[in-house]
CSV table of C-alpha atoms and ligand atoms in Angstrom, one decimal:
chain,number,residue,atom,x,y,z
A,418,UNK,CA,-70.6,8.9,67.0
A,419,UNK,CA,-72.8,11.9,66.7
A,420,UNK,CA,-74.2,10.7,63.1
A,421,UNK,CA,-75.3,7.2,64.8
A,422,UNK,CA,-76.7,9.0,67.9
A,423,UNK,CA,-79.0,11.3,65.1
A,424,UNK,CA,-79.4,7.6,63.1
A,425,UNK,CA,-80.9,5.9,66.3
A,426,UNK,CA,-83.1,9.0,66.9
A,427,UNK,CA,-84.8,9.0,63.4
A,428,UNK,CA,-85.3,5.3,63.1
A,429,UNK,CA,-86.7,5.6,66.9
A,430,UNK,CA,-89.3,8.2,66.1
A,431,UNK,CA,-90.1,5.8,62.3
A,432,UNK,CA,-90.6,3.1,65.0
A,433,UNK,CA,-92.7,5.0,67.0
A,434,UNK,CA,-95.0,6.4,64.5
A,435,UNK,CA,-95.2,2.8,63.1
A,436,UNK,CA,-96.2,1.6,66.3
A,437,UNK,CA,-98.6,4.1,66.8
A,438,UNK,CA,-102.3,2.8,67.2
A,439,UNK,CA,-104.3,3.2,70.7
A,440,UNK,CA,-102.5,6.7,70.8
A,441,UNK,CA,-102.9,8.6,67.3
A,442,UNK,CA,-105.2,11.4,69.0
A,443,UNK,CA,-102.8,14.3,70.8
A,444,UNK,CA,-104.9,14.1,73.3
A,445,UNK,CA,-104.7,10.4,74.1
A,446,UNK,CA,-100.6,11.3,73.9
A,447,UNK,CA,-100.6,14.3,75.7
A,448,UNK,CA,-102.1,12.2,78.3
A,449,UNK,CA,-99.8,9.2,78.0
A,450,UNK,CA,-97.1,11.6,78.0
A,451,UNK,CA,-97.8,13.6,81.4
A,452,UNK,CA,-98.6,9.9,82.6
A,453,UNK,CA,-95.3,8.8,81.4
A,454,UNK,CA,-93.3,11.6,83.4
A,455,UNK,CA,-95.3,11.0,86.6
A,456,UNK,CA,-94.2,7.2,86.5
A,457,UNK,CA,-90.9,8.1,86.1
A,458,UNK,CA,-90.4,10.4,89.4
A,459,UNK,CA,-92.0,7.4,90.6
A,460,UNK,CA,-90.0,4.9,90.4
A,461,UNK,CA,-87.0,7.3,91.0
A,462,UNK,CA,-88.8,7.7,94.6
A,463,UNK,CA,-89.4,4.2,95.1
A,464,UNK,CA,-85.9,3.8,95.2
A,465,UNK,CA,-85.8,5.7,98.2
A,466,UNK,CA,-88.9,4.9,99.8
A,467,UNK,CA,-89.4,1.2,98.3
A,468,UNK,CA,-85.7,0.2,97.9
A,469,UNK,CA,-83.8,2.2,100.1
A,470,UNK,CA,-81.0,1.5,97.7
A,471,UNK,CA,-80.1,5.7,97.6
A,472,UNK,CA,-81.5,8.5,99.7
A,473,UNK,CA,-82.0,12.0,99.5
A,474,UNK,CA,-79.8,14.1,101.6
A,475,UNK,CA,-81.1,17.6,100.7
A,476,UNK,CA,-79.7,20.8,102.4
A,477,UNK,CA,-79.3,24.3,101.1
A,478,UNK,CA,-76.5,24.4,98.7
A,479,UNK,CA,-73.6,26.8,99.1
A,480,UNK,CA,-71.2,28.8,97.0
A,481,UNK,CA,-68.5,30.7,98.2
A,482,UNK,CA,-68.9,34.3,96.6
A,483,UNK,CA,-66.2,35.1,93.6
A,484,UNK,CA,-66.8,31.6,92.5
A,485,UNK,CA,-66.6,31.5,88.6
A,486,UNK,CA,-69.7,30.0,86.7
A,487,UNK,CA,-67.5,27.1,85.5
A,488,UNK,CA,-66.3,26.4,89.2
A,489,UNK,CA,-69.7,25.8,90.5
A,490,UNK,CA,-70.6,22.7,90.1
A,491,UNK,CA,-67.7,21.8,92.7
A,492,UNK,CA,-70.0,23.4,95.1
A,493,UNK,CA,-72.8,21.2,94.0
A,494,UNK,CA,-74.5,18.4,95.8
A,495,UNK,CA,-76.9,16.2,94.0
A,496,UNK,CA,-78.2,15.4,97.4
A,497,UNK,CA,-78.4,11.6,96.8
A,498,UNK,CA,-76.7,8.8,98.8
A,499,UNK,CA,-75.8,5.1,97.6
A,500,UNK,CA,-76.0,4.0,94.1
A,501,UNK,CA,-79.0,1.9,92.5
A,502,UNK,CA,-79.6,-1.8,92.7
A,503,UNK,CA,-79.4,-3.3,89.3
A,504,UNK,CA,-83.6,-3.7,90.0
A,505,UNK,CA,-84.3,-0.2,90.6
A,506,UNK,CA,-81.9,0.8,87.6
A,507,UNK,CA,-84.0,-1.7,85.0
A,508,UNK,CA,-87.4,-0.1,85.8
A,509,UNK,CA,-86.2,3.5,86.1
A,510,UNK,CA,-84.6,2.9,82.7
A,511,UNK,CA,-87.8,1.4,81.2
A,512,UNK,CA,-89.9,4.3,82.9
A,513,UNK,CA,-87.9,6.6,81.1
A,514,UNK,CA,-88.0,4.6,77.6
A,515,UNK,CA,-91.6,4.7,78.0
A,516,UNK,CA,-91.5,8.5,78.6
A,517,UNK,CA,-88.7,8.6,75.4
A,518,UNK,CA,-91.6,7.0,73.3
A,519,UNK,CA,-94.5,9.5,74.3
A,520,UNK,CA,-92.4,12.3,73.7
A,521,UNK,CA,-91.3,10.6,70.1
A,522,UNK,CA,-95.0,10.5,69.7
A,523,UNK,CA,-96.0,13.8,70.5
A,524,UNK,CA,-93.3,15.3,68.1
A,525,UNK,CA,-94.9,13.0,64.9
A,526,UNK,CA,-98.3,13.6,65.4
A,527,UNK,CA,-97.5,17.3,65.6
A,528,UNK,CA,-94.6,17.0,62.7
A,529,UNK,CA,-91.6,17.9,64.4
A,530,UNK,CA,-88.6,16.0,63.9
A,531,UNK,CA,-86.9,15.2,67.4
A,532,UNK,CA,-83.5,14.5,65.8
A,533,UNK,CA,-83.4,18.2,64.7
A,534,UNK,CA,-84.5,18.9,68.4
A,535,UNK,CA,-81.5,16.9,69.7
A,536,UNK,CA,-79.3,18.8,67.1
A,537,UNK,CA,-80.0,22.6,68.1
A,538,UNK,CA,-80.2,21.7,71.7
A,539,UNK,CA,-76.6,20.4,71.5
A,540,UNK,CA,-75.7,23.3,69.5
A,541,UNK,CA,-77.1,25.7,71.7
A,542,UNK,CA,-75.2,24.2,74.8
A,543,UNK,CA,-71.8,23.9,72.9
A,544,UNK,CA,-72.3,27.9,71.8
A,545,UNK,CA,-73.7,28.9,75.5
A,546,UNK,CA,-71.5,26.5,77.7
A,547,UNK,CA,-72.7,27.5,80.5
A,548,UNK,CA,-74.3,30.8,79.8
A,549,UNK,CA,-77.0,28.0,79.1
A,550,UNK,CA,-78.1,28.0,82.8
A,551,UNK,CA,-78.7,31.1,82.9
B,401,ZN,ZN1,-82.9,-0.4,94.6
């Protein structure tokens, strides 16, 4: 599993760096990029404010004190109601594909392999558990 995982990443970024025309200058991808993110927190509100399909429920969160680090995320609320409509779901996944590729191009036109990015930051959270957080 975790070999085709790093198999899709690398033929991803090839693809991208293929496909990479209007956008070769970093600063046209920076740009794209930052673009990308904001279009992604917007359809994710859109869903709320559009849709309606979920809503935020936000509210301080509390943990009892003596809680262990690992027991937590019981105490957790995402602060989100409902589930997404299969509409909101499709363009919040292609937001986010849209942001994948930006990011994909970023890392080849500065030479950085995002597979090897994927692969320390999973080592790094299986080492840390959840020392990570902090
Ligand atoms: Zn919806």
């Amino acid at each position: 599993m975790v070999i085709r995982n790093k198999e899709v990443v690398c033929l991803f970024q090839d693809k991208v760096s293929e496909l990479l025309l209007r956008h070769r200058s970093i600063l046209d991808t920076l740009s794209k990029h930052q673009e990308s993110v904001a279009r992604v927190n917007r359809a994710i509100s859109k869903t709320v404010t559009g849709c309606g399909c979920i809503s935020i429920h936000a509210y301080k969160q509390e943990i009892p004190p003596g809680v262990t680090l690992e027991d937590c995320r019981k105490y957790m609320d995402p602060h989100l109601d409902g589930d997404l409509c299969e509409n909101c779901r499709e363009t919040i996944q292609e937001e986010i594909g849209n942001n994948l590729f930006y990011l994909a191009a970023l890392c080849h036109l500065l030479n950085i392999d995002l597979e090897n990015i994927y692969h320390k930051e999973y080592d790094k959270l299986s080492a840390l558990g959840y020392f990570h957080l902090l």
